[in-house]
Structure formats: structure tokens, C-alpha cells
mmCIF file of C-alpha atoms in Angstrom:
data_model
loop_
_atom_site.group_PDB
_atom_site.id
_atom_site.type_symbol
_atom_site.label_atom_id
_atom_site.label_comp_id
_atom_site.label_asym_id
_atom_site.label_seq_id
_atom_site.Cartn_x
_atom_site.Cartn_y
_atom_site.Cartn_z
ATOM 1 C CA UNK A 1 0.000 0.000 0.000
ATOM 2 C CA UNK A 2 1.334 3.410 -0.957
ATOM 3 C CA UNK A 3 1.675 5.737 2.036
ATOM 4 C CA UNK A 4 -0.192 9.062 1.679
ATOM 5 C CA UNK A 5 1.423 11.475 4.115
ATOM 6 C CA UNK A 6 -0.096 14.749 5.285
ATOM 7 C CA UNK A 7 2.288 17.452 4.112
ATOM 8 C CA UNK A 8 3.099 20.661 5.910
ATOM 9 C CA UNK A 9 1.358 23.720 4.473
ATOM 10 C CA UNK A 10 -1.787 21.855 3.387
ATOM 11 C CA UNK A 11 -5.276 22.317 4.904
ATOM 12 C CA UNK A 12 -5.110 18.734 6.196
ATOM 13 C CA UNK A 13 -1.895 19.503 8.076
ATOM 14 C CA UNK A 14 -3.459 22.573 9.689
ATOM 15 C CA UNK A 15 -6.601 20.611 10.639
ATOM 16 C CA UNK A 16 -4.574 17.734 12.066
ATOM 17 C CA UNK A 17 -2.323 20.087 14.030
ATOM 18 C CA UNK A 18 -5.184 22.223 15.366
ATOM 19 C CA UNK A 19 -7.368 19.201 16.111
ATOM 20 C CA UNK A 20 -4.668 17.476 18.134
ATOM 21 C CA UNK A 21 -3.852 20.794 19.802
ATOM 22 C CA UNK A 22 -7.486 20.952 21.008
ATOM 23 C CA UNK A 23 -7.462 17.313 22.095
ATOM 24 C CA UNK A 24 -4.199 17.805 23.957
ATOM 25 C CA UNK A 25 -5.553 20.975 25.582
ATOM 26 C CA UNK A 26 -8.599 19.162 26.959
ATOM 27 C CA UNK A 27 -6.606 16.103 28.027
ATOM 28 C CA UNK A 28 -3.949 17.974 29.949
ATOM 29 C CA UNK A 29 -6.351 20.528 31.367
ATOM 30 C CA UNK A 30 -8.314 17.662 32.895
ATOM 31 C CA UNK A 31 -5.209 15.796 33.996
ATOM 32 C CA UNK A 32 -3.473 18.664 35.790
ATOM 33 C CA UNK A 33 -6.285 21.026 36.748
ATOM 34 C CA UNK A 34 -6.236 19.717 40.319
ATOM 35 C CA UNK A 35 -2.517 20.420 40.856
ATOM 36 C CA UNK A 36 -2.994 23.945 42.262
ATOM 37 C CA UNK A 37 -5.882 22.550 44.347
ATOM 38 C CA UNK A 38 -3.674 20.178 46.355
ATOM 39 C CA UNK A 39 -3.403 22.596 49.313
ATOM 40 C CA UNK A 40 -7.194 23.069 49.163
ATOM 41 C CA UNK A 41 -7.687 19.283 49.228
ATOM 42 C CA UNK A 42 -5.349 19.015 52.210
ATOM 43 C CA UNK A 43 -7.463 21.560 54.053
ATOM 44 C CA UNK A 44 -10.918 20.388 52.927
ATOM 45 C CA UNK A 45 -10.361 16.634 53.353
ATOM 46 C CA UNK A 46 -7.802 16.921 56.198
ATOM 47 C CA UNK A 47 -5.025 14.937 54.482
ATOM 48 C CA UNK A 48 -1.248 15.411 54.292
ATOM 49 C CA UNK A 49 0.488 16.922 51.219
ATOM 50 C CA UNK A 50 1.766 13.494 50.106
ATOM 51 C CA UNK A 51 -1.720 11.967 50.418
ATOM 52 C CA UNK A 52 -3.315 14.955 48.684
ATOM 53 C CA UNK A 53 -0.897 14.462 45.777
ATOM 54 C CA UNK A 54 -2.457 11.023 45.215
ATOM 55 C CA UNK A 55 -5.373 12.805 43.515
ATOM 56 C CA UNK A 56 -2.926 13.444 40.688
ATOM 57 C CA UNK A 57 -0.755 10.354 41.076
ATOM 58 C CA UNK A 58 -3.613 7.832 40.779
ATOM 59 C CA UNK A 59 -4.765 9.549 37.585
ATOM 60 C CA UNK A 60 -1.352 9.458 35.934
ATOM 61 C CA UNK A 61 -0.807 5.851 37.034
ATOM 62 C CA UNK A 62 -4.169 4.762 35.583
ATOM 63 C CA UNK A 63 -3.397 6.761 32.467
ATOM 64 C CA UNK A 64 -0.076 4.967 32.086
ATOM 65 C CA UNK A 65 -1.632 1.500 32.379
ATOM 66 C CA UNK A 66 -4.599 2.369 30.174
ATOM 67 C CA UNK A 67 -2.346 3.474 27.349
ATOM 68 C CA UNK A 68 -1.054 -0.067 26.939
ATOM 69 C CA UNK A 69 -4.510 -1.157 25.762
ATOM 70 C CA UNK A 70 -5.654 1.932 23.877
ATOM 71 C CA UNK A 71 -3.089 1.497 21.111
ATOM 72 C CA UNK A 72 -4.504 -1.956 20.351
ATOM 73 C CA UNK A 73 -8.039 -0.580 20.330
ATOM 74 C CA UNK A 74 -6.987 2.065 17.828
ATOM 75 C CA UNK A 75 -5.797 -0.684 15.468
ATOM 76 C CA UNK A 76 -9.259 -2.221 15.594
ATOM 77 C CA UNK A 77 -11.555 0.818 15.608
ATOM 78 C CA UNK A 78 -9.399 3.639 14.252
ATOM 79 C CA UNK A 79 -7.367 6.333 16.041
ATOM 80 C CA UNK A 80 -9.856 9.172 15.570
ATOM 81 C CA UNK A 81 -12.764 7.252 17.124
ATOM 82 C CA UNK A 82 -10.791 6.204 20.209
ATOM 83 C CA UNK A 83 -9.334 9.679 20.734
ATOM 84 C CA UNK A 84 -12.785 11.280 20.466
ATOM 85 C CA UNK A 85 -14.297 8.883 23.009
ATOM 86 C CA UNK A 86 -11.364 9.619 25.293
ATOM 87 C CA UNK A 87 -11.854 13.392 25.216
ATOM 88 C CA UNK A 88 -15.639 13.258 25.726
ATOM 89 C CA UNK A 89 -15.741 10.594 28.464
ATOM 90 C CA UNK A 90 -12.922 12.124 30.503
ATOM 91 C CA UNK A 91 -14.654 15.511 30.366
ATOM 92 C CA UNK A 92 -17.879 13.964 31.644
ATOM 93 C CA UNK A 93 -15.994 12.427 34.567
ATOM 94 C CA UNK A 94 -14.678 15.855 35.563
ATOM 95 C CA UNK A 95 -18.285 16.945 36.032
ATOM 96 C CA UNK A 96 -18.818 13.980 38.349
ATOM 97 C CA UNK A 97 -15.645 14.715 40.343
ATOM 98 C CA UNK A 98 -16.959 18.183 41.143
ATOM 99 C CA UNK A 99 -19.603 16.700 43.474
ATOM 100 C CA UNK A 100 -17.766 13.941 45.383
ATOM 101 C CA UNK A 101 -18.230 14.039 49.157
ATOM 102 C CA UNK A 102 -15.030 12.407 50.441
ATOM 103 C CA UNK A 103 -11.414 12.036 49.398
ATOM 104 C CA UNK A 104 -11.697 8.294 48.693
ATOM 105 C CA UNK A 105 -14.489 8.962 46.181
ATOM 106 C CA UNK A 106 -12.375 11.646 44.554
ATOM 107 C CA UNK A 107 -9.548 9.131 44.105
ATOM 108 C CA UNK A 108 -11.940 6.622 42.517
ATOM 109 C CA UNK A 109 -13.246 9.150 39.995
ATOM 110 C CA UNK A 110 -9.747 10.442 39.260
ATOM 111 C CA UNK A 111 -8.622 6.852 38.607
ATOM 112 C CA UNK A 112 -11.468 6.408 36.122
ATOM 113 C CA UNK A 113 -10.448 9.686 34.494
ATOM 114 C CA UNK A 114 -6.932 8.362 34.020
ATOM 115 C CA UNK A 115 -8.225 5.330 32.130
ATOM 116 C CA UNK A 116 -10.487 7.504 29.980
ATOM 117 C CA UNK A 117 -7.732 10.028 29.287
ATOM 118 C CA UNK A 118 -5.403 7.291 28.018
ATOM 119 C CA UNK A 119 -7.105 7.207 24.632
ATOM 120 C CA UNK A 120 -5.578 10.409 23.282
ATOM 121 C CA UNK A 121 -1.921 10.562 24.407
ATOM 122 C CA UNK A 122 -1.379 6.854 23.700
ATOM 123 C CA UNK A 123 -2.453 7.295 20.078
ATOM 124 C CA UNK A 124 -1.702 10.919 19.133
ATOM 125 C CA UNK A 125 2.054 10.507 18.677
ATOM 126 C CA UNK A 126 1.579 7.301 16.707
ATOM 127 C CA UNK A 127 -1.079 9.049 14.588
ATOM 128 C CA UNK A 128 1.392 11.824 13.779
ATOM 129 C CA UNK A 129 4.204 9.349 13.106
ATOM 130 C CA UNK A 130 2.087 7.439 10.589
ATOM 131 C CA UNK A 131 0.185 10.329 8.985
ATOM 132 C CA UNK A 132 2.624 13.266 8.802
ATOM 133 C CA UNK A 133 5.530 13.377 6.355
ATOM 134 C CA UNK A 134 8.797 12.483 8.151
ATOM 135 C CA UNK A 135 10.549 15.797 7.476
ATOM 136 C CA UNK A 136 7.759 17.687 9.277
ATOM 137 C CA UNK A 137 7.289 15.233 12.152
ATOM 138 C CA UNK A 138 9.385 17.198 14.643
ATOM 139 C CA UNK A 139 7.389 20.356 13.988
ATOM 140 C CA UNK A 140 4.030 18.559 14.185
ATOM 141 C CA UNK A 141 5.084 16.789 17.394
ATOM 142 C CA UNK A 142 6.148 20.116 18.852
ATOM 143 C CA UNK A 143 2.746 21.646 18.082
ATOM 144 C CA UNK A 144 0.988 18.710 19.734
ATOM 145 C CA UNK A 145 3.124 19.029 22.842
ATOM 146 C CA UNK A 146 2.469 22.770 22.767
ATOM 147 C CA UNK A 147 -1.205 21.848 23.238
ATOM 148 C CA UNK A 148 -0.114 19.859 26.279
ATOM 149 C CA UNK A 149 1.598 22.905 27.763
ATOM 150 C CA UNK A 150 -1.254 25.325 27.039
ATOM 151 C CA UNK A 151 -3.760 22.870 28.506
ATOM 152 C CA UNK A 152 -1.651 22.241 31.572
ATOM 153 C CA UNK A 153 -1.141 25.970 32.087
ATOM 154 C CA UNK A 154 -4.665 27.248 31.486
ATOM 155 C CA UNK A 155 -6.300 24.433 33.439
ATOM 156 C CA UNK A 156 -4.217 25.253 36.491
ATOM 157 C CA UNK A 157 -4.849 28.990 36.168
ATOM 158 C CA UNK A 158 -8.604 28.571 35.728
ATOM 159 C CA UNK A 159 -9.004 26.226 38.688
ATOM 160 C CA UNK A 160 -6.894 28.501 40.863
ATOM 161 C CA UNK A 161 -8.991 31.560 40.017
ATOM 162 C CA UNK A 162 -12.433 29.939 40.126
ATOM 163 C CA UNK A 163 -11.679 28.114 43.375
ATOM 164 C CA UNK A 164 -10.718 31.453 44.953
ATOM 165 C CA UNK A 165 -13.851 33.202 43.654
ATOM 166 C CA UNK A 166 -16.320 30.350 44.234
ATOM 167 C CA UNK A 167 -14.954 26.916 45.198
ATOM 168 C CA UNK A 168 -12.903 24.046 43.827
ATOM 169 C CA UNK A 169 -16.152 22.239 42.965
ATOM 170 C CA UNK A 170 -17.265 25.046 40.649
ATOM 171 C CA UNK A 171 -13.815 25.082 39.070
ATOM 172 C CA UNK A 172 -13.974 21.404 38.153
ATOM 173 C CA UNK A 173 -17.560 21.697 36.939
ATOM 174 C CA UNK A 174 -16.670 24.544 34.572
ATOM 175 C CA UNK A 175 -13.705 22.692 33.076
ATOM 176 C CA UNK A 176 -15.776 19.543 32.608
ATOM 177 C CA UNK A 177 -18.477 21.383 30.643
ATOM 178 C CA UNK A 178 -15.874 23.165 28.518
ATOM 179 C CA UNK A 179 -14.142 19.862 27.801
ATOM 180 C CA UNK A 180 -17.353 18.298 26.464
ATOM 181 C CA UNK A 181 -17.858 21.252 24.102
ATOM 182 C CA UNK A 182 -14.291 21.125 22.795
ATOM 183 C CA UNK A 183 -14.534 17.350 22.409
ATOM 184 C CA UNK A 184 -17.247 17.887 19.806
ATOM 185 C CA UNK A 185 -14.982 20.375 17.986
ATOM 186 C CA UNK A 186 -12.136 17.845 18.076
ATOM 187 C CA UNK A 187 -14.329 15.172 16.463
ATOM 188 C CA UNK A 188 -15.435 17.598 13.745
ATOM 189 C CA UNK A 189 -12.039 18.982 12.707
ATOM 190 C CA UNK A 190 -9.511 16.109 13.014
ATOM 191 C CA UNK A 191 -8.871 14.357 9.653
ATOM 192 C CA UNK A 192 -9.485 10.624 9.560
ATOM 193 C CA UNK A 193 -6.313 8.541 9.390
ATOM 194 C CA UNK A 194 -5.333 7.972 5.753
ATOM 195 C CA UNK A 195 -2.988 5.097 6.495
ATOM 196 C CA UNK A 196 -5.253 3.280 8.947
ATOM 197 C CA UNK A 197 -6.190 -0.299 8.076
ATOM 198 C CA UNK A 198 -8.521 -2.098 10.524
ATOM 199 C CA UNK A 199 -7.123 -5.332 11.897
ATOM 200 C CA UNK A 200 -9.337 -8.385 12.080
ATOM 201 C CA UNK A 201 -9.786 -9.857 15.539
ATOM 202 C CA UNK A 202 -10.264 -13.532 14.723
ATOM 203 C CA UNK A 203 -7.656 -14.859 17.151
ATOM 204 C CA UNK A 204 -8.594 -15.815 20.751
ATOM 205 C CA UNK A 205 -8.115 -13.180 23.448
ATOM 206 C CA UNK A 206 -5.157 -15.039 24.957
ATOM 207 C CA UNK A 207 -3.376 -15.068 21.612
ATOM 208 C CA UNK A 208 -4.049 -11.388 21.003
ATOM 209 C CA UNK A 209 -2.739 -10.563 24.458
ATOM 210 C CA UNK A 210 0.386 -12.591 23.807
ATOM 211 C CA UNK A 211 0.922 -10.821 20.491
ATOM 212 C CA UNK A 212 0.564 -7.426 22.160
ATOM 213 C CA UNK A 213 3.017 -8.385 24.891
ATOM 214 C CA UNK A 214 5.437 -9.646 22.247
ATOM 215 C CA UNK A 215 5.397 -6.249 20.544
ATOM 216 C CA UNK A 216 6.110 -4.472 23.833
ATOM 217 C CA UNK A 217 8.848 -6.986 24.689
ATOM 218 C CA UNK A 218 10.468 -6.357 21.298
ATOM 219 C CA UNK A 219 10.653 -2.640 22.034
ATOM 220 C CA UNK A 220 12.030 -3.296 25.522
ATOM 221 C CA UNK A 221 14.853 -5.331 24.001
ATOM 222 C CA UNK A 222 16.061 -2.199 22.206
ATOM 223 C CA UNK A 223 18.471 -0.524 24.675
ATOM 224 C CA UNK A 224 18.078 2.805 22.923
ATOM 225 C CA UNK A 225 14.319 2.819 23.425
ATOM 226 C CA UNK A 226 14.718 1.702 27.043
ATOM 227 C CA UNK A 227 17.027 4.672 27.649
ATOM 228 C CA UNK A 228 14.423 7.015 26.176
ATOM 229 C CA UNK A 229 11.647 5.449 28.266
ATOM 230 C CA UNK A 230 13.655 5.878 31.471
ATOM 231 C CA UNK A 231 14.621 9.439 30.571
ATOM 232 C CA UNK A 232 10.931 10.266 30.255
ATOM 233 C CA UNK A 233 10.270 8.622 33.653
ATOM 234 C CA UNK A 234 12.948 10.639 35.442
ATOM 235 C CA UNK A 235 12.345 14.025 33.857
ATOM 236 C CA UNK A 236 8.567 13.862 34.318
ATOM 237 C CA UNK A 237 8.972 12.740 37.931
ATOM 238 C CA UNK A 238 11.070 15.801 38.686
ATOM 239 C CA UNK A 239 8.768 18.132 36.775
ATOM 240 C CA UNK A 240 5.608 17.068 38.620
ATOM 241 C CA UNK A 241 7.338 17.193 42.001
ATOM 242 C CA UNK A 242 8.404 20.791 41.364
ATOM 243 C CA UNK A 243 4.892 21.957 40.503
ATOM 244 C CA UNK A 244 3.132 19.834 43.128
ATOM 245 C CA UNK A 245 4.883 21.435 46.090
ATOM 246 C CA UNK A 246 5.771 24.952 44.975
ATOM 247 C CA UNK A 247 2.187 25.888 45.878
ATOM 248 C CA UNK A 248 2.582 24.634 49.437
ATOM 249 C CA UNK A 249 5.712 26.747 49.869
ATOM 250 C CA UNK A 250 4.303 29.923 48.349
ATOM 251 C CA UNK A 251 0.965 29.792 50.213
ATOM 252 C CA UNK A 252 2.854 29.514 53.529
ATOM 253 C CA UNK A 253 4.858 32.259 55.311
ATOM 254 C CA UNK A 254 6.680 34.426 54.348
ATOM 255 C CA UNK A 255 4.956 34.515 50.929
ATOM 256 C CA UNK A 256 1.280 33.842 51.810
ATOM 257 C CA UNK A 257 0.150 33.932 48.181
ATOM 258 C CA UNK A 258 -3.526 33.392 47.387
ATOM 259 C CA UNK A 259 -4.877 30.415 45.420
ATOM 260 C CA UNK A 260 -5.366 32.730 42.443
ATOM 261 C CA UNK A 261 -1.773 33.979 42.608
ATOM 262 C CA UNK A 262 -0.436 30.423 42.823
ATOM 263 C CA UNK A 263 -2.608 29.466 39.847
ATOM 264 C CA UNK A 264 -1.210 32.343 37.819
ATOM 265 C CA UNK A 265 2.328 31.116 38.466
ATOM 266 C CA UNK A 266 1.571 28.482 35.855
ATOM 267 C CA UNK A 267 1.690 31.225 33.227
ATOM 268 C CA UNK A 268 5.339 30.199 32.927
ATOM 269 C CA UNK A 269 3.992 27.263 30.921
ATOM 270 C CA UNK A 270 4.033 29.661 27.966
ATOM 271 C CA UNK A 271 7.777 29.148 27.739
ATOM 272 C CA UNK A 272 7.085 25.417 27.421
ATOM 273 C CA UNK A 273 4.710 26.143 24.549
ATOM 274 C CA UNK A 274 7.501 28.022 22.828
ATOM 275 C CA UNK A 275 10.304 25.607 23.664
ATOM 276 C CA UNK A 276 8.489 22.438 22.545
ATOM 277 C CA UNK A 277 7.755 23.764 19.053
ATOM 278 C CA UNK A 278 11.048 25.637 18.645
ATOM 279 C CA UNK A 279 13.284 22.884 20.000
ATOM 280 C CA UNK A 280 11.396 20.375 17.858
ATOM 281 C CA UNK A 281 12.602 22.319 14.820
ATOM 282 C CA UNK A 282 16.114 22.504 16.280
ATOM 283 C CA UNK A 283 16.102 18.724 16.751
ATOM 284 C CA UNK A 284 15.103 18.272 13.101
ATOM 285 C CA UNK A 285 17.992 20.479 11.950
ATOM 286 C CA UNK A 286 20.754 19.944 14.506
ATOM 287 C CA UNK A 287 20.060 16.524 15.930
ATOM 288 C CA UNK A 288 18.443 15.124 19.037
ATOM 289 C CA UNK A 289 21.561 14.444 21.069
ATOM 290 C CA UNK A 290 22.497 18.129 21.304
ATOM 291 C CA UNK A 291 18.891 19.227 21.854
ATOM 292 C CA UNK A 292 18.366 16.776 24.702
ATOM 293 C CA UNK A 293 21.590 17.892 26.389
ATOM 294 C CA UNK A 294 20.477 21.510 26.199
ATOM 295 C CA UNK A 295 17.109 20.638 27.703
ATOM 296 C CA UNK A 296 18.410 18.639 30.676
ATOM 297 C CA UNK A 297 21.152 21.136 31.559
ATOM 298 C CA UNK A 298 18.546 23.906 31.466
ATOM 299 C CA UNK A 299 16.375 21.910 33.889
ATOM 300 C CA UNK A 300 19.250 21.680 36.376
ATOM 301 C CA UNK A 301 19.840 25.421 36.141
ATOM 302 C CA UNK A 302 16.143 26.196 36.641
ATOM 303 C CA UNK A 303 15.839 23.937 39.691
ATOM 304 C CA UNK A 304 18.831 25.607 41.354
ATOM 305 C CA UNK A 305 17.368 29.047 40.665
ATOM 306 C CA UNK A 306 14.349 28.265 42.874
ATOM 307 C CA UNK A 307 16.508 27.823 46.001
ATOM 308 C CA UNK A 308 16.934 31.531 46.960
ATOM 309 C CA UNK A 309 14.087 32.882 49.077
ATOM 310 C CA UNK A 310 13.304 35.862 46.837
ATOM 311 C CA UNK A 311 10.020 35.266 44.983
ATOM 312 C CA UNK A 312 11.418 36.602 41.716
ATOM 313 C CA UNK A 313 14.080 33.878 41.664
ATOM 314 C CA UNK A 314 11.488 31.183 42.216
ATOM 315 C CA UNK A 315 9.370 32.423 39.317
ATOM 316 C CA UNK A 316 12.396 32.734 37.023
ATOM 317 C CA UNK A 317 13.547 29.270 38.088
ATOM 318 C CA UNK A 318 10.145 27.799 37.271
ATOM 319 C CA UNK A 319 10.272 29.388 33.816
ATOM 320 C CA UNK A 320 13.797 28.148 33.053
ATOM 321 C CA UNK A 321 13.020 24.650 34.365
ATOM 322 C CA UNK A 322 9.822 24.501 32.308
ATOM 323 C CA UNK A 323 11.657 25.556 29.144
ATOM 324 C CA UNK A 324 14.208 22.797 29.641
ATOM 325 C CA UNK A 325 11.654 20.133 30.479
ATOM 326 C CA UNK A 326 9.462 20.634 27.423
ATOM 327 C CA UNK A 327 12.495 20.907 25.166
ATOM 328 C CA UNK A 328 13.667 17.548 26.539
ATOM 329 C CA UNK A 329 10.244 15.911 26.383
ATOM 330 C CA UNK A 330 9.481 16.966 22.793
ATOM 331 C CA UNK A 331 12.929 15.749 21.731
ATOM 332 C CA UNK A 332 12.738 12.393 23.523
ATOM 333 C CA UNK A 333 9.168 11.641 22.412
ATOM 334 C CA UNK A 334 9.984 12.453 18.798
ATOM 335 C CA UNK A 335 13.120 10.316 19.059
ATOM 336 C CA UNK A 336 10.994 7.312 20.092
ATOM 337 C CA UNK A 337 8.903 7.642 16.936
ATOM 338 C CA UNK A 338 12.008 7.794 14.769
ATOM 339 C CA UNK A 339 13.899 4.950 16.461
ATOM 340 C CA UNK A 340 11.028 2.432 16.460
ATOM 341 C CA UNK A 341 11.120 0.777 13.042
ATOM 342 C CA UNK A 342 7.618 -0.724 13.410
ATOM 343 C CA UNK A 343 4.631 -0.622 15.787
ATOM 344 C CA UNK A 344 5.239 3.059 16.465
ATOM 345 C CA UNK A 345 1.983 3.441 18.422
ATOM 346 C CA UNK A 346 3.074 0.726 20.859
ATOM 347 C CA UNK A 347 6.518 2.340 21.223
ATOM 348 C CA UNK A 348 4.876 5.675 21.990
ATOM 349 C CA UNK A 349 2.602 3.951 24.508
ATOM 350 C CA UNK A 350 5.587 2.465 26.309
ATOM 351 C CA UNK A 351 7.311 5.852 26.415
ATOM 352 C CA UNK A 352 4.199 7.405 27.912
ATOM 353 C CA UNK A 353 3.787 4.476 30.328
ATOM 354 C CA UNK A 354 7.196 5.259 31.813
ATOM 355 C CA UNK A 355 6.525 8.995 31.536
ATOM 356 C CA UNK A 356 3.322 8.934 33.570
ATOM 357 C CA UNK A 357 4.506 6.345 36.053
ATOM 358 C CA UNK A 358 7.365 8.775 36.609
ATOM 359 C CA UNK A 359 4.770 11.460 37.269
ATOM 360 C CA UNK A 360 3.040 9.280 39.864
ATOM 361 C CA UNK A 361 6.254 8.234 41.590
ATOM 362 C CA UNK A 362 7.905 11.650 41.507
ATOM 363 C CA UNK A 363 4.746 13.411 42.644
ATOM 364 C CA UNK A 364 4.326 11.175 45.691
ATOM 365 C CA UNK A 365 8.008 10.837 46.636
ATOM 366 C CA UNK A 366 8.399 14.598 46.325
ATOM 367 C CA UNK A 367 5.790 14.914 49.100
ATOM 368 C CA UNK A 368 7.933 12.775 51.392
ATOM 369 C CA UNK A 369 10.961 14.963 50.696
ATOM 370 C CA UNK A 370 8.822 18.063 51.264
ATOM 371 C CA UNK A 371 7.604 16.772 54.633
ATOM 372 C CA UNK A 372 11.103 15.739 55.716
ATOM 373 C CA UNK A 373 13.391 18.399 54.260
ATOM 374 C CA UNK A 374 11.160 21.216 52.946
ATOM 375 C CA UNK A 375 11.895 22.839 49.589
ATOM 376 C CA UNK A 376 15.605 21.980 49.531
ATOM 377 C CA UNK A 377 14.701 18.320 49.840
ATOM 378 C CA UNK A 378 12.352 18.530 46.843
ATOM 379 C CA UNK A 379 15.066 20.196 44.755
ATOM 380 C CA UNK A 380 17.636 17.574 45.819
ATOM 381 C CA UNK A 381 15.296 14.824 44.613
ATOM 382 C CA UNK A 382 14.731 16.630 41.296
ATOM 383 C CA UNK A 383 18.453 17.100 40.723
ATOM 384 C CA UNK A 384 19.087 13.409 41.421
ATOM 385 C CA UNK A 385 16.454 12.438 38.857
ATOM 386 C CA UNK A 386 17.898 14.819 36.267
ATOM 387 C CA UNK A 387 21.485 13.635 36.736
ATOM 388 C CA UNK A 388 20.348 10.032 36.270
ATOM 389 C CA UNK A 389 18.588 11.085 33.057
ATOM 390 C CA UNK A 390 21.842 12.651 31.852
ATOM 391 C CA UNK A 391 23.640 9.363 32.463
ATOM 392 C CA UNK A 392 21.057 7.530 30.360
ATOM 393 C CA UNK A 393 21.405 10.150 27.643
ATOM 394 C CA UNK A 394 25.151 9.546 27.591
ATOM 395 C CA UNK A 395 24.496 5.813 27.212
ATOM 396 C CA UNK A 396 21.983 6.490 24.435
ATOM 397 C CA UNK A 397 24.455 8.690 22.570
ATOM 398 C CA UNK A 398 27.009 5.887 22.530
ATOM 399 C CA UNK A 399 24.706 3.249 21.091
ATOM 400 C CA UNK A 400 25.391 2.140 17.555
ATOM 401 C CA UNK A 401 22.844 2.780 14.862
ATOM 402 C CA UNK A 402 21.379 6.018 16.231
ATOM 403 C CA UNK A 403 23.221 8.191 13.734
ATOM 404 C CA UNK A 404 22.024 6.034 10.877
ATOM 405 C CA UNK A 405 18.459 6.376 12.093
ATOM 406 C CA UNK A 406 18.626 10.147 11.656
ATOM 407 C CA UNK A 407 20.207 10.297 8.202
ATOM 408 C CA UNK A 408 16.953 10.278 6.225
ATOM 409 C CA UNK A 409 16.042 13.538 7.956
ATOM 410 C CA UNK A 410 19.295 15.260 7.081
ATOM 411 C CA UNK A 411 20.667 15.603 10.608
ATOM 412 C CA UNK A 412 22.531 13.756 13.283
ATOM 413 C CA UNK A 413 21.193 12.194 16.422
#
């Protein structure tokens, strides 16, 4: 079958990019909208910071597991259908979460949201890898991840503001209703996959499960992919820990910032929107090895900048750290799509499995460091994660075959 790629500059490319931008916005608004509410949950439900962080950790963990199955469903029913169901059902669950009466019920609903949310991020990168022409993949991936950053930023800001004006319940209810509306727009605008061919499901369930596990095992035997998966785990763990507990510090003395002010701190996500798209282009031209080094070193610098007590340094540090993280993430995720020679959707799912498990682990462990050592303990944990990621990057750079994998795109890895 001749492959019909979507080419940059065409109406289909703009629709695909904007559609996935909307889907990513809804997904990551829903996923992270409760992050600035963690102090409010601690107060309302009378739980510790580490326990409060479980409202995010259980969602990312369920998301990570759910993504292993969503890729297979997309092969059977088509990527657009699964992604649309994901956006609409997860938005409906946000409406339900707005009216829970106890923290255990909130965790149950947030777990269900994680499973529902898995349908878009597990498929979107594979959709781009199969539908977009290779020379424009870095740019398209950067635009998709830009939707992640805008969604993560605006969701946090909106919940912070609305919870201050009304309550956290009204904040979640508003975002749920908005998500349903945008889910309809997503379904209407996203082009159907040109290269999608439904797969017959004649084999028994046990055989299909074994085949799926065999595909994942094949990817896990590639040391280069394993390095990328672990890099995603470590960097995301540090990123979530930073944003989970900065609110606790800044709402306490001597800062005493309001919920609205803490929510507006997430405006620094705009630098992530810029860095993901821009560094995606840099990776296409200059190679992923250099781009990933720049991103991780920038994360270290940003984390260190948050240590002084002056508020301006903390805000600048957040911005620098965010720039480095999204530069690293867009580079690593695009690298997975290029390195996997087949079953790209499954490779992307494995990357995101590690990525979101890292979010769950880093978010919870960061709470233990916060309780034991305050902000310096959180930063020490983040720096340890980032240094380990640098070691894996060094290992990845030394592997044979990575340079050859980048030659068709005119650059070096």
C-alpha cells in the first residue's frame, strides 16, 4: 500500500495540528487542573500533602496502564474514534468529580479519568508518526506538545482563580463542561487517518494478548528505546514534584500567596509552549543528542534558581526549568517515533507508560521529601532524577545505529 502522508502547508496539516492541539488541551487541562488545588484538598479533606498528591498520582498511574490497551483498540476501531471517546468521556468524569463528598471517592473518579484520558496521548504521537511526512514530524510533534503545555497551564490557572472566587467544585464543573464542548470540535475537525487499516480480531483473546506483549517486549529489548523510556520517567517525575509542592511553599509564610496567585504562576507554561515547538525544529535540523543535552542542563539550572528565598528567583527558576523540560520531552518523544522501526503506536505507549509512572512516583516521593526536608529536599530529589537522566542520555548517545536512524532527515542524532 502506498503511504499518503499529510504534508506541511496543506489544509489537512493545519486541521490535524489544530485538532490534536485541542485534544491535547482538553486532556492535559483535565489531567493537571487539580494540581494547584492540592493545598485546598489538604485543608478540605484533612489529608497530608503526600496523600493529597495522590489525587494526581492515581490519575497518571491509571493513564499509564490504560495506554497499553488503547493502542490496540486504535488498530481495531481507528485512532480518531478512540481519541474522540477519550476526550468526551474524561470531560464527563470531571463533572462527576466536582460533586464527590469524600477524598476516597475523589480518588476513585480520578482513577477512572486516568483510564479515559489514556485514549488520546497513547495514540496521538503514533497518529502523527504514521500520517505526517517524516521531514515535518518534529514540527508537528512540537505543536501537539504545545497543546499539552497550554492545557496544563490554562487548566491550572482557571481552577486557581475559580476556586478562589467560588470553590474548587465550581472550578472542576466549569472545566468539565468546557471539555465536552471542545470534544465535539475535536471530532469535527480532526482528519481521519489515511494510512489506517482495521485489523481483524479472529484470534482468541489469549493469543491477542500474547501478540501485544510480544510487541512491547520487542521494544524493551532495544536498549536505545529503554534509555528514552527511562529518561521520560525521570524528567517527568522531577517536573511534577516541582509543581506539586511549589504551591505549598508559596501559600505559607513568608509569601502567603492566594490560590489565584499560585494558579497564575503556571503562566510560565508559555515558555514550554515556545520551547516544545522551537526545540522540535532545532532537533530536526541539529540533531536530538544536542537538543536533549540543552534541555536537561537547562532543567538543572532552573531547579537551582528556585533555592533563593526571593520570589522573583522562584518564578524565574520555574520558567527556566519549564523551558528545559518541554524541550527535553518533545525531543525524547519524537526520538521514540524515529527509532522504532515498526509498531510506532506501541513504542509511543511504552514511552508514555514510563513517563506517567514517573509522574506518579515523583509526585508522591516529592511529598515525602517536602515533609522531611522542605523545599531543599524537593530540589535535591529533582536534581538526582535529572542527573540520572543525563547518564542515560550519555548511554543512548554511545549506542550504535542512532546516527544512521537520523540520516533520512538530514541531521545527526
